[in-house]
The first five atom37 places (N, CA, C, CB, O) and aatype in JSON, in Angstrom:
{
  "aatype": [12, 11, 5, 7, 16, 15, 7, 19, 1, 10, 10, 14, 17, 0, 7, 14, 6, 7, 11, 1, 4, 18, 10, 10, 16, 3, 7, 16, 7, 18, 10, 15, 1, 19, 0, 3, 2, 19, 6, 15, 19, 5, 10, 6, 12, 0, 16, 3, 10, 10, 7, 8, 0, 0, 3, 12, 10, 3, 3, 1, 1, 0, 16, 14, 0, 5, 10, 1, 13, 10, 10, 0, 1, 12, 15, 6, 15, 10, 16, 3, 19, 8, 1, 9, 0, 6, 15, 1, 7, 0, 1, 10, 14, 0, 14, 0, 18, 6, 19, 14, 3, 3, 10, 14, 3, 10, 3, 0, 14, 19, 1, 6, 0],
  "atom_mask": [
    [1, 1, 1, 1, 1],
    [1, 1, 1, 1, 1],
    [1, 1, 1, 1, 1],
    [1, 1, 1, 0, 1],
    [1, 1, 1, 1, 1],
    [1, 1, 1, 1, 1],
    [1, 1, 1, 0, 1],
    [1, 1, 1, 1, 1],
    [1, 1, 1, 1, 1],
    [1, 1, 1, 1, 1],
    [1, 1, 1, 1, 1],
    [1, 1, 1, 1, 1],
    [1, 1, 1, 1, 1],
    [1, 1, 1, 1, 1],
    [1, 1, 1, 0, 1],
    [1, 1, 1, 1, 1],
    [1, 1, 1, 1, 1],
    [1, 1, 1, 0, 1],
    [1, 1, 1, 1, 1],
    [1, 1, 1, 1, 1],
    [1, 1, 1, 1, 1],
    [1, 1, 1, 1, 1],
    [1, 1, 1, 1, 1],
    [1, 1, 1, 1, 1],
    [1, 1, 1, 1, 1],
    [1, 1, 1, 1, 1],
    [1, 1, 1, 0, 1],
    [1, 1, 1, 1, 1],
    [1, 1, 1, 0, 1],
    [1, 1, 1, 1, 1],
    [1, 1, 1, 1, 1],
    [1, 1, 1, 1, 1],
    [1, 1, 1, 1, 1],
    [1, 1, 1, 1, 1],
    [1, 1, 1, 1, 1],
    [1, 1, 1, 1, 1],
    [1, 1, 1, 1, 1],
    [1, 1, 1, 1, 1],
    [1, 1, 1, 1, 1],
    [1, 1, 1, 1, 1],
    [1, 1, 1, 1, 1],
    [1, 1, 1, 1, 1],
    [1, 1, 1, 1, 1],
    [1, 1, 1, 1, 1],
    [1, 1, 1, 1, 1],
    [1, 1, 1, 1, 1],
    [1, 1, 1, 1, 1],
    [1, 1, 1, 1, 1],
    [1, 1, 1, 1, 1],
    [1, 1, 1, 1, 1],
    [1, 1, 1, 0, 1],
    [1, 1, 1, 1, 1],
    [1, 1, 1, 1, 1],
    [1, 1, 1, 1, 1],
    [1, 1, 1, 1, 1],
    [1, 1, 1, 1, 1],
    [1, 1, 1, 1, 1],
    [1, 1, 1, 1, 1],
    [1, 1, 1, 1, 1],
    [1, 1, 1, 1, 1],
    [1, 1, 1, 1, 1],
    [1, 1, 1, 1, 1],
    [1, 1, 1, 1, 1],
    [1, 1, 1, 1, 1],
    [1, 1, 1, 1, 1],
    [1, 1, 1, 1, 1],
    [1, 1, 1, 1, 1],
    [1, 1, 1, 1, 1],
    [1, 1, 1, 1, 1],
    [1, 1, 1, 1, 1],
    [1, 1, 1, 1, 1],
    [1, 1, 1, 1, 1],
    [1, 1, 1, 1, 1],
    [1, 1, 1, 1, 1],
    [1, 1, 1, 1, 1],
    [1, 1, 1, 1, 1],
    [1, 1, 1, 1, 1],
    [1, 1, 1, 1, 1],
    [1, 1, 1, 1, 1],
    [1, 1, 1, 1, 1],
    [1, 1, 1, 1, 1],
    [1, 1, 1, 1, 1],
    [1, 1, 1, 1, 1],
    [1, 1, 1, 1, 1],
    [1, 1, 1, 1, 1],
    [1, 1, 1, 1, 1],
    [1, 1, 1, 1, 1],
    [1, 1, 1, 1, 1],
    [1, 1, 1, 0, 1],
    [1, 1, 1, 1, 1],
    [1, 1, 1, 1, 1],
    [1, 1, 1, 1, 1],
    [1, 1, 1, 1, 1],
    [1, 1, 1, 1, 1],
    [1, 1, 1, 1, 1],
    [1, 1, 1, 1, 1],
    [1, 1, 1, 1, 1],
    [1, 1, 1, 1, 1],
    [1, 1, 1, 1, 1],
    [1, 1, 1, 1, 1],
    [1, 1, 1, 1, 1],
    [1, 1, 1, 1, 1],
    [1, 1, 1, 1, 1],
    [1, 1, 1, 1, 1],
    [1, 1, 1, 1, 1],
    [1, 1, 1, 1, 1],
    [1, 1, 1, 1, 1],
    [1, 1, 1, 1, 1],
    [1, 1, 1, 1, 1],
    [1, 1, 1, 1, 1],
    [1, 1, 1, 1, 1],
    [1, 1, 1, 1, 1],
    [1, 1, 1, 1, 1]
  ],
  "atom_positions": [
    [[-1.19, -44.91, 36.34], [-0.14, -45.69, 36.94], [-0.77, -46.9, 37.6], [0.68, -44.86, 37.94], [-1.73, -46.74, 38.35]],
    [[-0.28, -48.07, 37.35], [-0.79, -49.28, 37.95], [-0.25, -49.42, 39.36], [-0.42, -50.51, 37.11], [0.8, -48.88, 39.69]],
    [[-0.99, -50.15, 40.18], [-0.51, -50.44, 41.51], [0.84, -51.14, 41.38], [-1.52, -51.31, 42.32], [1.02, -52.0, 40.52]],
    [[1.77, -50.77, 42.25], [3.05, -51.42, 42.28], [4.09, -50.82, 41.34], [0.0, 0.0, 0.0], [5.22, -51.3, 41.31]],
    [[3.75, -49.8, 40.57], [4.73, -49.15, 39.7], [5.06, -47.79, 40.28], [4.2, -49.01, 38.25], [4.23, -47.18, 40.97]],
    [[6.25, -47.3, 40.01], [6.62, -46.0, 40.56], [6.23, -44.89, 39.61], [8.13, -45.93, 40.85], [6.18, -45.08, 38.39]],
    [[5.94, -43.74, 40.19], [5.59, -42.6, 39.38], [5.29, -41.39, 40.22], [0.0, 0.0, 0.0], [5.42, -41.4, 41.44]],
    [[4.9, -40.36, 39.53], [4.55, -39.1, 40.17], [3.04, -38.96, 40.08], [5.28, -37.87, 39.5], [2.44, -39.16, 39.03]],
    [[2.43, -38.62, 41.2], [0.98, -38.46, 41.26], [0.64, -37.03, 41.66], [0.34, -39.47, 42.25], [1.14, -36.51, 42.65]],
    [[-0.23, -36.42, 40.87], [-0.79, -35.12, 41.23], [-1.81, -35.36, 42.33], [-1.44, -34.39, 39.99], [-2.76, -36.12, 42.14]],
    [[-1.61, -34.72, 43.47], [-2.51, -34.92, 44.6], [-3.77, -34.07, 44.46], [-1.79, -34.59, 45.92], [-3.75, -33.04, 43.79]],
    [[-4.88, -34.5, 45.09], [-6.16, -33.8, 44.91], [-6.34, -32.58, 45.81], [-7.28, -34.76, 45.16], [-7.47, -32.21, 46.12]],
    [[-5.25, -31.97, 46.22], [-5.34, -30.75, 47.01], [-4.21, -29.83, 46.61], [-5.3, -31.05, 48.54], [-3.2, -30.27, 46.05]],
    [[-4.38, -28.56, 46.89], [-3.35, -27.57, 46.57], [-2.46, -27.36, 47.79], [-3.99, -26.23, 46.12], [-2.89, -27.55, 48.94]],
    [[-1.25, -26.98, 47.53], [-0.31, -26.67, 48.6], [-0.34, -25.19, 48.93], [0.0, 0.0, 0.0], [-1.28, -24.48, 48.58]],
    [[0.69, -24.74, 49.63], [0.77, -23.32, 49.96], [0.67, -22.45, 48.7], [2.08, -23.01, 50.72], [1.23, -22.78, 47.65]],
    [[-0.03, -21.37, 48.84], [-0.2, -20.41, 47.75], [-0.93, -21.02, 46.55], [1.15, -19.88, 47.31], [-0.8, -20.51, 45.43]],
    [[-1.69, -22.1, 46.76], [-2.47, -22.71, 45.7], [-1.66, -23.51, 44.7], [0.0, 0.0, 0.0], [-2.17, -23.86, 43.63]],
    [[-0.41, -23.8, 45.03], [0.44, -24.55, 44.09], [0.11, -26.03, 44.14], [1.93, -24.32, 44.42], [-0.38, -26.55, 45.15]],
    [[0.38, -26.71, 43.02], [0.12, -28.14, 42.9], [1.01, -28.93, 43.85], [0.34, -28.6, 41.46], [2.14, -28.54, 44.14]],
    [[0.49, -30.05, 44.32], [1.26, -30.97, 45.17], [1.42, -32.29, 44.42], [0.55, -31.19, 46.56], [0.47, -32.8, 43.82]],
    [[2.61, -32.83, 44.45], [2.89, -34.1, 43.8], [3.45, -35.08, 44.82], [3.88, -33.92, 42.62], [4.05, -34.68, 45.82]],
    [[3.26, -36.36, 44.54], [3.76, -37.42, 45.39], [4.52, -38.41, 44.53], [2.61, -38.11, 46.15], [4.01, -38.9, 43.53]],
    [[5.75, -38.71, 44.94], [6.5, -39.8, 44.32], [6.01, -41.07, 45.01], [8.07, -39.61, 44.46], [6.15, -41.21, 46.22]],
    [[5.43, -41.99, 44.24], [4.74, -43.11, 44.86], [4.74, -44.34, 43.98], [3.32, -42.72, 45.19], [4.91, -44.27, 42.77]],
    [[4.54, -45.49, 44.64], [4.28, -46.73, 43.9], [2.77, -47.0, 43.88], [5.04, -47.92, 44.54], [2.33, -48.02, 43.36]],
    [[1.99, -46.08, 44.45], [0.53, -46.2, 44.44], [-0.04, -47.02, 45.56], [0.0, 0.0, 0.0], [-1.25, -47.26, 45.6]],
    [[0.8, -47.47, 46.5], [0.31, -48.36, 47.55], [0.48, -47.81, 48.95], [1.0, -49.68, 47.45], [0.0, -48.43, 49.9]],
    [[1.12, -46.69, 49.13], [1.43, -46.17, 50.46], [0.28, -45.45, 51.12], [0.0, 0.0, 0.0], [-0.8, -45.27, 50.55]],
    [[0.55, -45.04, 52.36], [-0.45, -44.34, 53.17], [-0.96, -43.07, 52.49], [0.14, -43.99, 54.54], [-2.16, -42.85, 52.42]],
    [[-0.05, -42.24, 51.98], [-0.46, -40.98, 51.36], [-1.27, -41.21, 50.08], [0.76, -40.12, 51.06], [-2.16, -40.43, 49.77]],
    [[-0.96, -42.27, 49.36], [-1.78, -42.61, 48.18], [-3.19, -42.97, 48.58], [-1.14, -43.77, 47.41], [-4.15, -42.58, 47.91]],
    [[-3.33, -43.71, 49.68], [-4.67, -44.07, 50.17], [-5.42, -42.83, 50.66], [-4.58, -45.11, 51.32], [-6.63, -42.71, 50.43]],
    [[-4.72, -41.92, 51.32], [-5.36, -40.66, 51.75], [-5.84, -39.89, 50.51], [-4.37, -39.79, 52.59], [-6.96, -39.38, 50.49]],
    [[-4.99, -39.8, 49.48], [-5.37, -39.09, 48.25], [-6.57, -39.75, 47.59], [-4.18, -39.05, 47.26], [-7.47, -39.06, 47.1]],
    [[-6.61, -41.09, 47.56], [-7.76, -41.8, 46.99], [-9.03, -41.46, 47.76], [-7.51, -43.33, 47.01], [-10.09, -41.25, 47.16]],
    [[-8.93, -41.42, 49.08], [-10.1, -41.08, 49.91], [-10.55, -39.64, 49.68], [-9.79, -41.31, 51.39], [-11.75, -39.37, 49.6]],
    [[-9.6, -38.71, 49.59], [-9.94, -37.31, 49.34], [-10.63, -37.18, 47.98], [-8.67, -36.41, 49.4], [-11.63, -36.48, 47.86]],
    [[-10.1, -37.86, 46.95], [-10.73, -37.83, 45.63], [-12.16, -38.34, 45.71], [-9.92, -38.66, 44.63], [-13.07, -37.75, 45.12]],
    [[-12.37, -39.42, 46.43], [-13.7, -40.0, 46.56], [-14.67, -39.0, 47.21], [-13.64, -41.29, 47.38], [-15.8, -38.85, 46.75]],
    [[-14.23, -38.35, 48.26], [-15.07, -37.34, 48.93], [-15.35, -36.17, 48.0], [-14.38, -36.83, 50.23], [-16.48, -35.69, 47.93]],
    [[-14.33, -35.7, 47.28], [-14.52, -34.58, 46.36], [-15.52, -34.92, 45.26], [-13.19, -34.16, 45.74], [-16.36, -34.09, 44.91]],
    [[-15.44, -36.12, 44.71], [-16.37, -36.52, 43.66], [-17.79, -36.67, 44.2], [-15.92, -37.84, 43.02], [-18.75, -36.31, 43.52]],
    [[-17.92, -37.18, 45.42], [-19.24, -37.3, 46.04], [-19.83, -35.91, 46.3], [-19.15, -38.1, 47.37], [-21.02, -35.69, 46.08]],
    [[-19.0, -34.99, 46.76], [-19.47, -33.62, 47.0], [-19.91, -32.97, 45.69], [-18.37, -32.78, 47.66], [-20.89, -32.23, 45.67]],
    [[-19.2, -33.23, 44.6], [-19.58, -32.67, 43.3], [-20.95, -33.21, 42.87], [-18.51, -33.01, 42.22], [-21.77, -32.46, 42.34]],
    [[-21.18, -34.49, 43.1], [-22.48, -35.08, 42.77], [-23.6, -34.43, 43.59], [-22.47, -36.6, 43.02], [-24.66, -34.09, 43.05]],
    [[-23.35, -34.26, 44.88], [-24.35, -33.6, 45.74], [-24.61, -32.16, 45.3], [-23.88, -33.62, 47.21], [-25.75, -31.7, 45.29]],
    [[-23.55, -31.48, 44.92], [-23.67, -30.09, 44.5], [-24.47, -29.97, 43.21], [-22.28, -29.47, 44.32], [-25.25, -29.03, 43.04]],
    [[-24.3, -30.92, 42.3], [-25.09, -30.91, 41.06], [-26.57, -31.06, 41.36], [-24.63, -32.05, 40.12], [-27.41, -30.4, 40.74]],
    [[-26.9, -31.93, 42.32], [-28.3, -32.08, 42.71], [-28.85, -30.81, 43.33], [0.0, 0.0, 0.0], [-29.98, -30.4, 43.04]],
    [[-28.05, -30.18, 44.18], [-28.46, -28.92, 44.81], [-28.65, -27.83, 43.74], [-27.4, -28.47, 45.86], [-29.6, -27.05, 43.81]],
    [[-27.75, -27.8, 42.76], [-27.86, -26.8, 41.7], [-29.14, -26.99, 40.89], [-26.63, -26.87, 40.76], [-29.82, -26.02, 40.56]],
    [[-29.47, -28.23, 40.58], [-30.71, -28.51, 39.83], [-31.92, -28.03, 40.61], [-30.84, -30.02, 39.51], [-32.83, -27.42, 40.06]],
    [[-31.93, -28.31, 41.92], [-33.05, -27.86, 42.75], [-33.14, -26.34, 42.79], [-32.91, -28.41, 44.18], [-34.23, -25.77, 42.67]],
    [[-32.01, -25.69, 42.97], [-32.0, -24.24, 43.08], [-32.41, -23.57, 41.76], [-30.61, -23.75, 43.52], [-33.1, -22.56, 41.76]],
    [[-31.97, -24.13, 40.66], [-32.33, -23.55, 39.36], [-33.82, -23.71, 39.06], [-31.51, -24.19, 38.25], [-34.39, -22.91, 38.32]],
    [[-34.45, -24.73, 39.63], [-35.89, -24.91, 39.47], [-36.7, -23.99, 40.38], [-36.26, -26.36, 39.75], [-37.89, -23.78, 40.16]],
    [[-36.05, -23.45, 41.39], [-36.72, -22.59, 42.36], [-36.62, -21.13, 41.91], [-36.11, -22.77, 43.78], [-35.56, -20.52, 41.99]],
    [[-37.72, -20.58, 41.45], [-37.72, -19.2, 40.95], [-37.51, -18.18, 42.07], [-39.02, -18.91, 40.22], [-37.29, -17.0, 41.8]],
    [[-37.58, -18.62, 43.31], [-37.38, -17.71, 44.44], [-35.91, -17.59, 44.84], [-38.19, -18.18, 45.63], [-35.58, -16.83, 45.75]],
    [[-35.01, -18.32, 44.17], [-33.58, -18.25, 44.5], [-33.08, -16.83, 44.25], [-32.75, -19.29, 43.66], [-33.34, -16.24, 43.2]],
    [[-32.38, -16.32, 45.21], [-31.89, -14.93, 45.11], [-30.56, -14.89, 44.37], [-31.74, -14.31, 46.52], [-29.86, -15.9, 44.28]],
    [[-30.2, -13.72, 43.85], [-28.89, -13.59, 43.2], [-27.73, -13.97, 44.14], [-28.69, -12.15, 42.7], [-26.75, -14.56, 43.71]],
    [[-27.85, -13.63, 45.42], [-26.8, -13.98, 46.38], [-26.68, -15.5, 46.52], [-27.07, -13.33, 47.75], [-25.57, -16.04, 46.6]],
    [[-27.82, -16.2, 46.56], [-27.8, -17.65, 46.67], [-27.18, -18.28, 45.41], [-29.23, -18.19, 46.88], [-26.41, -19.23, 45.5]],
    [[-27.53, -17.73, 44.26], [-26.98, -18.26, 43.01], [-25.48, -17.99, 42.9], [-27.71, -17.65, 41.81], [-24.74, -18.83, 42.39]],
    [[-25.03, -16.82, 43.36], [-23.59, -16.53, 43.37], [-22.85, -17.48, 44.29], [-23.33, -15.07, 43.8], [-21.76, -17.95, 43.95]],
    [[-23.43, -17.76, 45.45], [-22.82, -18.7, 46.39], [-22.72, -20.09, 45.75], [-23.64, -18.77, 47.7], [-21.69, -20.75, 45.84]],
    [[-23.81, -20.52, 45.1], [-23.82, -21.8, 44.4], [-22.74, -21.83, 43.33], [-25.2, -22.07, 43.78], [-22.0, -22.81, 43.21]],
    [[-22.63, -20.78, 42.55], [-21.64, -20.71, 41.48], [-20.22, -20.77, 42.04], [-21.82, -19.44, 40.66], [-19.35, -21.41, 41.44]],
    [[-19.97, -20.13, 43.16], [-18.65, -20.18, 43.79], [-18.32, -21.61, 44.22], [-18.58, -19.23, 45.0], [-17.2, -22.08, 44.0]],
    [[-19.28, -22.31, 44.84], [-19.04, -23.68, 45.27], [-18.85, -24.6, 44.06], [-20.2, -24.19, 46.15], [-18.02, -25.52, 44.09]],
    [[-19.61, -24.35, 43.0], [-19.46, -25.17, 41.79], [-18.1, -24.94, 41.13], [-20.59, -24.85, 40.79], [-17.5, -25.87, 40.61]],
    [[-17.62, -23.71, 41.16], [-16.3, -23.42, 40.63], [-15.22, -24.17, 41.41], [-16.03, -21.9, 40.67], [-14.3, -24.74, 40.82]],
    [[-15.34, -24.16, 42.72], [-14.38, -24.91, 43.56], [-14.44, -26.4, 43.25], [-14.67, -24.66, 45.06], [-13.41, -27.07, 43.13]],
    [[-15.65, -26.92, 43.12], [-15.83, -28.33, 42.86], [-15.29, -28.71, 41.47], [-17.31, -28.71, 42.97], [-14.67, -29.76, 41.31]],
    [[-15.53, -27.86, 40.49], [-15.02, -28.14, 39.15], [-13.49, -28.15, 39.13], [-15.56, -27.09, 38.14], [-12.88, -28.94, 38.42]],
    [[-12.89, -27.27, 39.91], [-11.43, -27.26, 40.04], [-10.94, -28.59, 40.6], [-10.97, -26.09, 40.94], [-9.97, -29.16, 40.11]],
    [[-11.63, -29.09, 41.64], [-11.26, -30.37, 42.24], [-11.42, -31.51, 41.23], [-12.11, -30.65, 43.49], [-10.52, -32.34, 41.08]],
    [[-12.55, -31.56, 40.56], [-12.83, -32.64, 39.61], [-11.84, -32.59, 38.44], [-14.28, -32.54, 39.09], [-11.4, -33.64, 37.96]],
    [[-11.51, -31.41, 37.98], [-10.53, -31.27, 36.9], [-9.17, -31.81, 37.35], [-10.41, -29.8, 36.46], [-8.5, -32.51, 36.59]],
    [[-8.76, -31.48, 38.56], [-7.48, -31.95, 39.09], [-7.49, -33.48, 39.19], [-7.18, -31.32, 40.48], [-6.49, -34.13, 38.88]],
    [[-8.6, -34.06, 39.63], [-8.72, -35.52, 39.71], [-8.61, -36.15, 38.33], [-10.06, -35.92, 40.37], [-7.89, -37.13, 38.15]],
    [[-9.31, -35.58, 37.36], [-9.26, -36.13, 35.99], [-7.84, -36.04, 35.43], [-10.23, -35.37, 35.07], [-7.36, -36.99, 34.79]],
    [[-7.17, -34.93, 35.66], [-5.8, -34.77, 35.18], [-4.88, -35.78, 35.85], [-5.3, -33.33, 35.44], [-4.04, -36.4, 35.19]],
    [[-5.03, -35.96, 37.14], [-4.19, -36.9, 37.89], [-4.42, -38.33, 37.41], [-4.47, -36.79, 39.39], [-3.46, -39.07, 37.18]],
    [[-5.67, -38.71, 37.27], [-5.97, -40.08, 36.84], [-5.56, -40.31, 35.39], [-7.47, -40.37, 37.01], [-5.07, -41.39, 35.04]],
    [[-5.75, -39.31, 34.55], [-5.34, -39.45, 33.16], [-3.84, -39.63, 33.02], [0.0, 0.0, 0.0], [-3.37, -40.4, 32.18]],
    [[-3.09, -38.92, 33.85], [-1.62, -39.03, 33.8], [-1.15, -40.41, 34.26], [-0.98, -37.94, 34.65], [-0.05, -40.83, 33.92]],
    [[-1.97, -41.1, 35.05], [-1.59, -42.4, 35.56], [-2.05, -43.56, 34.68], [-2.14, -42.58, 36.95], [-1.76, -44.71, 34.98]],
    [[-2.76, -43.25, 33.59], [-3.18, -44.31, 32.68], [-1.97, -44.85, 31.93], [-4.24, -43.8, 31.68], [-1.06, -44.1, 31.6]],
    [[-1.95, -46.15, 31.66], [-0.83, -46.68, 30.88], [-0.88, -46.17, 29.45], [-0.85, -48.21, 30.9], [-1.94, -45.86, 28.92]],
    [[0.3, -46.08, 28.84], [0.37, -45.66, 27.44], [-0.31, -46.73, 26.58], [1.86, -45.44, 26.98], [-0.27, -47.91, 26.93]],
    [[-0.93, -46.33, 25.47], [-1.57, -47.33, 24.61], [-0.54, -48.33, 24.1], [-2.29, -46.64, 23.42], [0.62, -47.99, 23.91]],
    [[-0.99, -49.56, 23.89], [-0.11, -50.62, 23.42], [0.04, -50.61, 21.9], [-0.63, -51.98, 23.88], [0.62, -51.53, 21.32]],
    [[-0.47, -49.59, 21.26], [-0.41, -49.5, 19.8], [0.06, -48.1, 19.41], [-1.79, -49.81, 19.15], [0.03, -47.17, 20.22]],
    [[0.5, -47.96, 18.18], [0.89, -46.65, 17.68], [-0.24, -46.06, 16.86], [2.19, -46.73, 16.84], [-0.93, -46.79, 16.14]],
    [[-0.43, -44.77, 16.96], [-1.47, -44.09, 16.19], [-0.91, -43.78, 14.81], [-1.95, -42.78, 16.91], [0.14, -43.14, 14.7]],
    [[-1.59, -44.24, 13.75], [-1.08, -43.97, 12.4], [-1.09, -42.47, 12.08], [-1.93, -44.72, 11.36], [-1.96, -41.73, 12.56]],
    [[-0.13, -42.03, 11.28], [-0.01, -40.63, 10.91], [-1.08, -40.2, 9.91], [1.35, -40.36, 10.33], [-1.35, -39.0, 9.78]],
    [[-1.7, -41.14, 9.2], [-2.64, -40.78, 8.14], [-4.11, -40.76, 8.59], [-2.5, -41.74, 7.0], [-5.01, -40.81, 7.76]],
    [[-4.35, -40.68, 9.89], [-5.73, -40.55, 10.37], [-6.28, -39.19, 9.98], [-5.8, -40.76, 11.9], [-5.53, -38.21, 9.92]],
    [[-7.58, -39.1, 9.72], [-8.16, -37.79, 9.4], [-8.07, -36.86, 10.6], [-9.63, -37.94, 8.96], [-8.08, -37.29, 11.76]],
    [[-7.98, -35.57, 10.31], [-7.92, -34.56, 11.37], [-9.33, -34.35, 11.91], [-7.31, -33.21, 10.84], [-10.16, -33.74, 11.24]],
    [[-9.58, -34.84, 13.1], [-10.92, -34.75, 13.68], [-11.27, -33.34, 14.13], [-11.04, -35.69, 14.85], [-12.44, -33.04, 14.39]],
    [[-10.27, -32.46, 14.22], [-10.52, -31.08, 14.62], [-10.8, -30.16, 13.42], [-9.33, -30.55, 15.42], [-11.18, -29.0, 13.58]],
    [[-10.59, -30.7, 12.22], [-10.81, -29.89, 11.01], [-12.31, -29.66, 10.81], [-10.19, -30.59, 9.75], [-13.11, -30.53, 11.13]],
    [[-12.7, -28.48, 10.28], [-14.12, -28.23, 10.03], [-14.67, -29.21, 8.99], [-14.33, -26.77, 9.56], [-13.97, -29.62, 8.06]],
    [[-15.92, -29.58, 9.18], [-16.57, -30.51, 8.28], [-17.24, -29.71, 7.16], [-17.61, -31.4, 9.03], [-17.99, -28.77, 7.4]],
    [[-16.94, -30.12, 5.92], [-17.58, -29.46, 4.78], [-18.78, -30.28, 4.34], [-16.59, -29.28, 3.6], [-18.68, -31.5, 4.15]],
    [[-19.89, -29.6, 4.18], [-21.09, -30.3, 3.74], [-21.13, -30.33, 2.23], [-22.35, -29.63, 4.29], [-20.67, -29.4, 1.57]],
    [[-21.68, -31.41, 1.69], [-21.75, -31.59, 0.24], [-22.89, -30.82, -0.36], [-21.88, -33.05, -0.1], [-23.09, -30.87, -1.58]]
  ]
}
């Protein structure tokens, strides 16, 4: 969604009982700015966590409990990053072109000659 247009935005946090939160917005209000800031913090935390994970995986002294804790934090972070990607993807403008029906199926298995 471009600035100044109305739409629904998936917020980067969960509501009660872990349910999704949405905002009806033009993308310029206070709550949109709060959501942008939360997304920024979540992405920065994910980057930091990746660095911590690399260090811990290189350390042969890491205990199973430490690795489980790391995995739990990474799972939480991946949930946040996935929600951000979904929210941002939904706000992208539709392509200005139509996709032809005769494109090859990119998901079909490739046969070798």
